[in-house]
Coordinates of C-alpha atoms and ligand atoms in Angstrom, one line a residue:
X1 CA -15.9 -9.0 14.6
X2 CA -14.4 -7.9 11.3
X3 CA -11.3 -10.0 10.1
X4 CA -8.2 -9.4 8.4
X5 CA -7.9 -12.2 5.5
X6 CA -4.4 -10.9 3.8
X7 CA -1.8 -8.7 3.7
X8 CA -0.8 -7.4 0.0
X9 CA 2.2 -5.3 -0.9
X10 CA 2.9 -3.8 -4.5
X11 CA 4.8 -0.7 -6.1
X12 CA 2.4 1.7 -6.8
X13 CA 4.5 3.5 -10.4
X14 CA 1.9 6.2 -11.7
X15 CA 2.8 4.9 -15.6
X16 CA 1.5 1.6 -14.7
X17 CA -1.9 3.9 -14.8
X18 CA -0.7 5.5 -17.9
X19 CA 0.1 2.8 -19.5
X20 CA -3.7 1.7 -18.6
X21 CA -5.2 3.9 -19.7
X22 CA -3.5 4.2 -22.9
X23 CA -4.0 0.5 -23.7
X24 CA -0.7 -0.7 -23.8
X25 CA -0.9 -3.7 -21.2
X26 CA -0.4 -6.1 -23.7
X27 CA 2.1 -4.4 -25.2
X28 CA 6.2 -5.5 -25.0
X29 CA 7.5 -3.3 -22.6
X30 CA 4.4 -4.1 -20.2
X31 CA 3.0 -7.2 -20.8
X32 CA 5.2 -9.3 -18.5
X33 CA 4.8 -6.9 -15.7
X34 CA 1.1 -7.1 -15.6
X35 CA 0.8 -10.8 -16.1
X36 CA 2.8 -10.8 -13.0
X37 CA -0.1 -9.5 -11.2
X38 CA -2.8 -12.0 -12.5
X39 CA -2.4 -14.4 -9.6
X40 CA -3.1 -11.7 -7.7
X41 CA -6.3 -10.5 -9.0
X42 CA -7.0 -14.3 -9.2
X43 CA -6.8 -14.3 -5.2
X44 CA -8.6 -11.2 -4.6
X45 CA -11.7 -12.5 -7.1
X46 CA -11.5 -15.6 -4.9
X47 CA -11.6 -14.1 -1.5
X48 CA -13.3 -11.4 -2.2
X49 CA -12.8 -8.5 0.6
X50 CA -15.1 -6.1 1.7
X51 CA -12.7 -3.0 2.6
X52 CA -9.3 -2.5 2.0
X53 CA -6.9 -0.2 3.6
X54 CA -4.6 1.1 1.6
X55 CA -1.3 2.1 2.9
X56 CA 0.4 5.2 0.5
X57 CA 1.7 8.0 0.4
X58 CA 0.7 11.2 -1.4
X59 CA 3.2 12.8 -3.7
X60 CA 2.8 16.5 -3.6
X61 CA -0.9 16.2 -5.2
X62 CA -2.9 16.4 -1.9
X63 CA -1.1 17.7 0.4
X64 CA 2.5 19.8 -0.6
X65 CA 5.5 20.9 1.1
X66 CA 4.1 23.6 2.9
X67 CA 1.8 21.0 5.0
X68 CA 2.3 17.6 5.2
X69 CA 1.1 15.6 8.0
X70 CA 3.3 12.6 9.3
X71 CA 0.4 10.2 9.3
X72 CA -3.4 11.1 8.1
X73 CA -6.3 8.9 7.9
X74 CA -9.2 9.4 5.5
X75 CA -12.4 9.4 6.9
X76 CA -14.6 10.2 4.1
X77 CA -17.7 8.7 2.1
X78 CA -15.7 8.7 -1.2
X79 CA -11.8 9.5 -2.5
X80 CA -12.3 11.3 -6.0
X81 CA -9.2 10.1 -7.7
X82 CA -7.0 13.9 -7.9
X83 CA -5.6 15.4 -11.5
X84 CA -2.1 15.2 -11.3
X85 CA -1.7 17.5 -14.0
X86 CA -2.7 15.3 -16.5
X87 CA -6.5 15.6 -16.4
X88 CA -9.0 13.2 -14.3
X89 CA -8.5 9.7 -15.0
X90 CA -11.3 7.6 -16.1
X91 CA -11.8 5.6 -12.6
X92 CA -14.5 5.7 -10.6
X93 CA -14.3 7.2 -7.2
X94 CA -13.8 4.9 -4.2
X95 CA -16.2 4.5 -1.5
X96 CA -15.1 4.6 1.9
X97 CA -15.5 2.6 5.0
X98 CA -16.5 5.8 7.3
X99 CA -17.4 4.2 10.4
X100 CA -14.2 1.8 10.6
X101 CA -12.0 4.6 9.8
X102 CA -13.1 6.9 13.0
X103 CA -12.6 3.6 14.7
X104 CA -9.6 3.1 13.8
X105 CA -8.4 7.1 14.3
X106 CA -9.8 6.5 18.0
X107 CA -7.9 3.3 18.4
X108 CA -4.5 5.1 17.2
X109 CA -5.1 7.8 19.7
X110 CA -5.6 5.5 22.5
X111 CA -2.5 3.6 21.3
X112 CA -0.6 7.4 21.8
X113 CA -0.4 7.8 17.8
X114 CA -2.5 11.0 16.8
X115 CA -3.0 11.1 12.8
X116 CA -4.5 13.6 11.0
X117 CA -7.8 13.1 10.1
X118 CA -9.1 14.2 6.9
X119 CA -12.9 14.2 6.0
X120 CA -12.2 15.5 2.4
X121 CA -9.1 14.0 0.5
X122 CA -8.4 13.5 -2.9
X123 CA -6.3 10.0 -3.6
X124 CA -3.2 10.2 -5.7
X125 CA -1.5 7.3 -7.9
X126 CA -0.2 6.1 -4.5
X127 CA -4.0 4.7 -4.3
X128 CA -5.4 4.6 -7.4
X129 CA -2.5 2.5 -8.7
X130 CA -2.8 -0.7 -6.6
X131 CA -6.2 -1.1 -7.0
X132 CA -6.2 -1.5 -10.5
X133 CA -3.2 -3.5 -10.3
X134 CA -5.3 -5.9 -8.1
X135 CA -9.1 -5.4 -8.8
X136 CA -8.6 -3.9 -12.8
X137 CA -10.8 -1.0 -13.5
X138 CA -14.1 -1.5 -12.9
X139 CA -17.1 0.5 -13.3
X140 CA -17.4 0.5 -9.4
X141 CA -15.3 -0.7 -7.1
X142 CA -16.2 -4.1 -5.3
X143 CA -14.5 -2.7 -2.2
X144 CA -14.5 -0.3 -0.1
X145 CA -11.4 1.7 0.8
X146 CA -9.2 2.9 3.8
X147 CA -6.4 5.6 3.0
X148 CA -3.9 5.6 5.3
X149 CA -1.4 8.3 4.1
X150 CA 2.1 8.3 5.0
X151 CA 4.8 11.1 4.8
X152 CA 7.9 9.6 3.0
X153 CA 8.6 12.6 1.0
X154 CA 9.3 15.7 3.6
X155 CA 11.9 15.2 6.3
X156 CA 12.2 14.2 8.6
X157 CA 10.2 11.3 8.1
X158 CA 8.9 8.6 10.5
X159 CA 10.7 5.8 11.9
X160 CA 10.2 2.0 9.8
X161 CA 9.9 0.6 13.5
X162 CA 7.0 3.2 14.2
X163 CA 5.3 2.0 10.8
X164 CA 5.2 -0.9 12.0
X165 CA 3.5 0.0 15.1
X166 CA 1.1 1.4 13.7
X167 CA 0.5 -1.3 12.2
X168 CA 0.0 -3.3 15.2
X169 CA -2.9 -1.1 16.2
X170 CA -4.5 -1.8 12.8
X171 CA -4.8 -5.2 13.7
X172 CA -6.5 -4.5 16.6
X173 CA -8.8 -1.9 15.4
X174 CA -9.6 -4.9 12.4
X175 CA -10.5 -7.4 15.4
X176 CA -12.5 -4.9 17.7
X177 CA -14.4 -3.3 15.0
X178 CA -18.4 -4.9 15.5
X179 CA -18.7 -5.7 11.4
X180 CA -18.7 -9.2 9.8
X181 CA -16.6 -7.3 6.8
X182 CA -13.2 -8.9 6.0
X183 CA -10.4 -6.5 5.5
X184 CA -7.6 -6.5 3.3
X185 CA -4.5 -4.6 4.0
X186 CA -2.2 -2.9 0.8
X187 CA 1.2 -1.3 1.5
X188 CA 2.3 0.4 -1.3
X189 CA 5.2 2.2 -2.7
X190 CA 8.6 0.9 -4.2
X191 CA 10.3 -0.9 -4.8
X192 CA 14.0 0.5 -5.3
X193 CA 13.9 4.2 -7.1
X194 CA 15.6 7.2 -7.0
X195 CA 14.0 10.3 -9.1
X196 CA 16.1 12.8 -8.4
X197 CA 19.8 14.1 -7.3
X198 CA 23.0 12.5 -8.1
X199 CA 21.7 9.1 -8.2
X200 CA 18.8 9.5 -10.3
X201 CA 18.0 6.2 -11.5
X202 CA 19.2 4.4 -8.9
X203 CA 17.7 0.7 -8.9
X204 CA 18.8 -2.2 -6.4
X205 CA 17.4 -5.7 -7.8
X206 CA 19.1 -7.8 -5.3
X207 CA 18.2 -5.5 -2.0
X208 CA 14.6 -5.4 -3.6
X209 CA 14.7 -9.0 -4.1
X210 CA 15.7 -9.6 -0.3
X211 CA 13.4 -7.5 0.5
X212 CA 10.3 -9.2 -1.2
X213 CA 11.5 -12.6 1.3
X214 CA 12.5 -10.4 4.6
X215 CA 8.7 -8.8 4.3
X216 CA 7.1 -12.2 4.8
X217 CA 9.7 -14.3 7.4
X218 CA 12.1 -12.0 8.8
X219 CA 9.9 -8.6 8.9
X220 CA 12.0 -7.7 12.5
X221 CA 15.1 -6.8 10.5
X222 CA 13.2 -4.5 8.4
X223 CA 11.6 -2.6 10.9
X224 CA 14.6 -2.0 13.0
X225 CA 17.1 -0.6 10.1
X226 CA 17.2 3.2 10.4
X227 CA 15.6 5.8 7.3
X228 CA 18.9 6.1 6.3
X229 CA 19.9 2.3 5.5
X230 CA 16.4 2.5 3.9
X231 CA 17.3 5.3 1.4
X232 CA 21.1 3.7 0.9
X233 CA 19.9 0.3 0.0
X234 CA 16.4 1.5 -1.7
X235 CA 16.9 5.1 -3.4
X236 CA 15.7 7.8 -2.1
X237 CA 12.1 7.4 -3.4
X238 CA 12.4 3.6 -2.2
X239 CA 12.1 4.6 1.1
X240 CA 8.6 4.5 0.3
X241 CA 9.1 0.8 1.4
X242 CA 8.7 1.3 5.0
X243 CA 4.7 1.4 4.0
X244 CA 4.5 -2.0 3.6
X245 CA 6.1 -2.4 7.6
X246 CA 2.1 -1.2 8.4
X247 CA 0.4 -3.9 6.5
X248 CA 3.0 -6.4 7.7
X249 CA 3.0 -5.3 11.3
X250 CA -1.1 -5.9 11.3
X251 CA -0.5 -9.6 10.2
X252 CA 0.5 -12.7 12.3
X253 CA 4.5 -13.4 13.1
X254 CA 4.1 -16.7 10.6
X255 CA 2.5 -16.1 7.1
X256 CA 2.3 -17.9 4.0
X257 CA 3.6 -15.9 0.9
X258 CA 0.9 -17.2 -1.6
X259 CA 2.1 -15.1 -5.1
X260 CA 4.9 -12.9 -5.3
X261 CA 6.2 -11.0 -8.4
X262 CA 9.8 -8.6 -9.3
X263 CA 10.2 -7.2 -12.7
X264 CA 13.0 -4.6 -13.3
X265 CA 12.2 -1.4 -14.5
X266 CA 8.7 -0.3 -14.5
X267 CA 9.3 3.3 -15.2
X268 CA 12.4 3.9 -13.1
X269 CA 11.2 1.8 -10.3
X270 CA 12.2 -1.9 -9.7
X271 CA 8.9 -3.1 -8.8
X272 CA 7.3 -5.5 -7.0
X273 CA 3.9 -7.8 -5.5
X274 CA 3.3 -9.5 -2.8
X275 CA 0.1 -11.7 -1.6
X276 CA 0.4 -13.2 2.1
X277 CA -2.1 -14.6 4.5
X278 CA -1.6 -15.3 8.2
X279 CA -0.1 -18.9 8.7
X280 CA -3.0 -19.2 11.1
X281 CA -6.0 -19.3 9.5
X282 CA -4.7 -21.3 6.3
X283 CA -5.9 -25.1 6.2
X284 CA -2.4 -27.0 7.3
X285 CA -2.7 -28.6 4.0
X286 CA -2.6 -25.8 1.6
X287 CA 0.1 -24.2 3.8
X288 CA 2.4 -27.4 3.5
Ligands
DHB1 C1 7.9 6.5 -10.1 C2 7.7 5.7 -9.1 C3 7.0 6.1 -7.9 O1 6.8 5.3 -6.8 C4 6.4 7.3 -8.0 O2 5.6 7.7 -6.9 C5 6.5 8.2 -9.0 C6 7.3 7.8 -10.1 C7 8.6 6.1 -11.4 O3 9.4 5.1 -11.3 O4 8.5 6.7 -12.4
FE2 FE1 5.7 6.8 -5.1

């Protein structure tokens, strides 16, 4: 049976890609945000996953206003990376994990949730973001991808406590699926921002801080706080947070936080990473 060998959680700020692309990693305002992150490409080289599902939403470049589905899962061969006005990025398309997604679709229906399903999606920086903060920007990616698309943009939007749910049922569609593959699981999104409205700009260092410990030991408390609390505490945009309640819910009660990163601003955006493995199946010594 497949098997799930870490939960990850990072914002997902589309001038991270900018500033990518435009060579400035090294460069003062970025350079200690994405060293922040090498411990976390360190761990991925090292465990080296075979799929990951990536927990995002899209942000009016697939799907807009008019239509936006509450949950959607991609069930396609490849994700072409979409222009968000900008021009196509350089990054090479992701392959996806057909066979576990329609598995996965089937075990959400049986588990009452009933997502769109989408055969042909384009991936927004929601996606593409995370991966190169974790794998770089390879000529083809090492992994194969998952999107799981969530609606925290149009209201009304879903509950934390049902994001975490769902994320229950990934877990179990990782552990019935017949594959040797091991899985990987990103919530994305956040941390504090607000965009837009009175309290554009909005940042919260010390909720986002709380936040970065509550996701790993007290994960209960963030599930059961309303959409409200979440935009109060976070920013409107920050309620993008809830995402990561799906990667956590898949993972074991006990986990073991193995890097974790804040820097304050990226863009407008305090942001944040997380790596975490079940408690479980970590050697007792190396989770001392
Ligand atoms: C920013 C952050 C986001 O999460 C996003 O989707 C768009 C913009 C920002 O801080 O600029
Ligand atoms: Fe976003």
């Amino acid at each position: 049976m497949a098997k799930l060998i870490g939960g990850l959680g990072t914002s997902h700020v589309p001038s991270i890609g900018a500033a990518l692309d435009k060579g400035l990693r090294d460069s003062p305002d970025w350079k200690a945000f994405f060293d922040g992150y090498i411990p976390g490409q360190e761990w991925v080289k090292q465990h080296k996953p075979d799929v990951a599902v990536v927990i995002f939403n899209d942000h009016g470049n697939t799907f807009f206003l008019d239509k936006v589905p509450t949950f959607a899962v991609g069930c396609a061969e490849e994700y072409r990376p979409v222009d968000e006005g900008w021009g196509r990025r350089a990054i090479a398309p992701f392959k996806g994990e057909v066979d576990f997604s329609w598995h996965f679709i089937d075990t959400l229906v049986e588990n009452r949730f009933d997502p769109m399903i989408c055969q042909e999606i384009e991936v927004d920086h929601g996606l593409q973001v995370p991966m190169e903060l974790f794998w770089g920007k390879p000529d083809e990616w090492p992994v194969k991808v998952v999107p799981i698309f969530v609606n925290v943009i149009q209201y009304p939007i879903p509950l934390p406590s049902r994001c975490y749910e769902m994320g229950r049922v990934l877990r179990q569609a990782i552990e019935s699926y017949d594959s040797d593959e091991r899985f990987v699981i990103l919530g994305t999104g956040g941390l504090s921002h607000q965009l837009q409205g009175a309290r554009a700009g909005f940042v919260n260092p010390e909720a986002d801080q709380a936040f970065l410990n509550d996701i790993a030991d007290n994960p209960d408390k963030l599930a059961g706080m309303s959409r409200e609390q979440y935009v109060e505490m976070f920013g409107s945009e920050g309620a993008e947070l809830m995402m990561w309640l799906v990667m956590r819910g898949a993972m074991d009660p006990e986990v073991v936080v193995r890097h974790k990163h804040y820097f304050v601003p990226a863009s407008m955006t305090g942001a944040g990473m997380i790596v975490m493995e079940n408690r479980a199946s970590v050697a007792p010594a190396a989770a001392a």
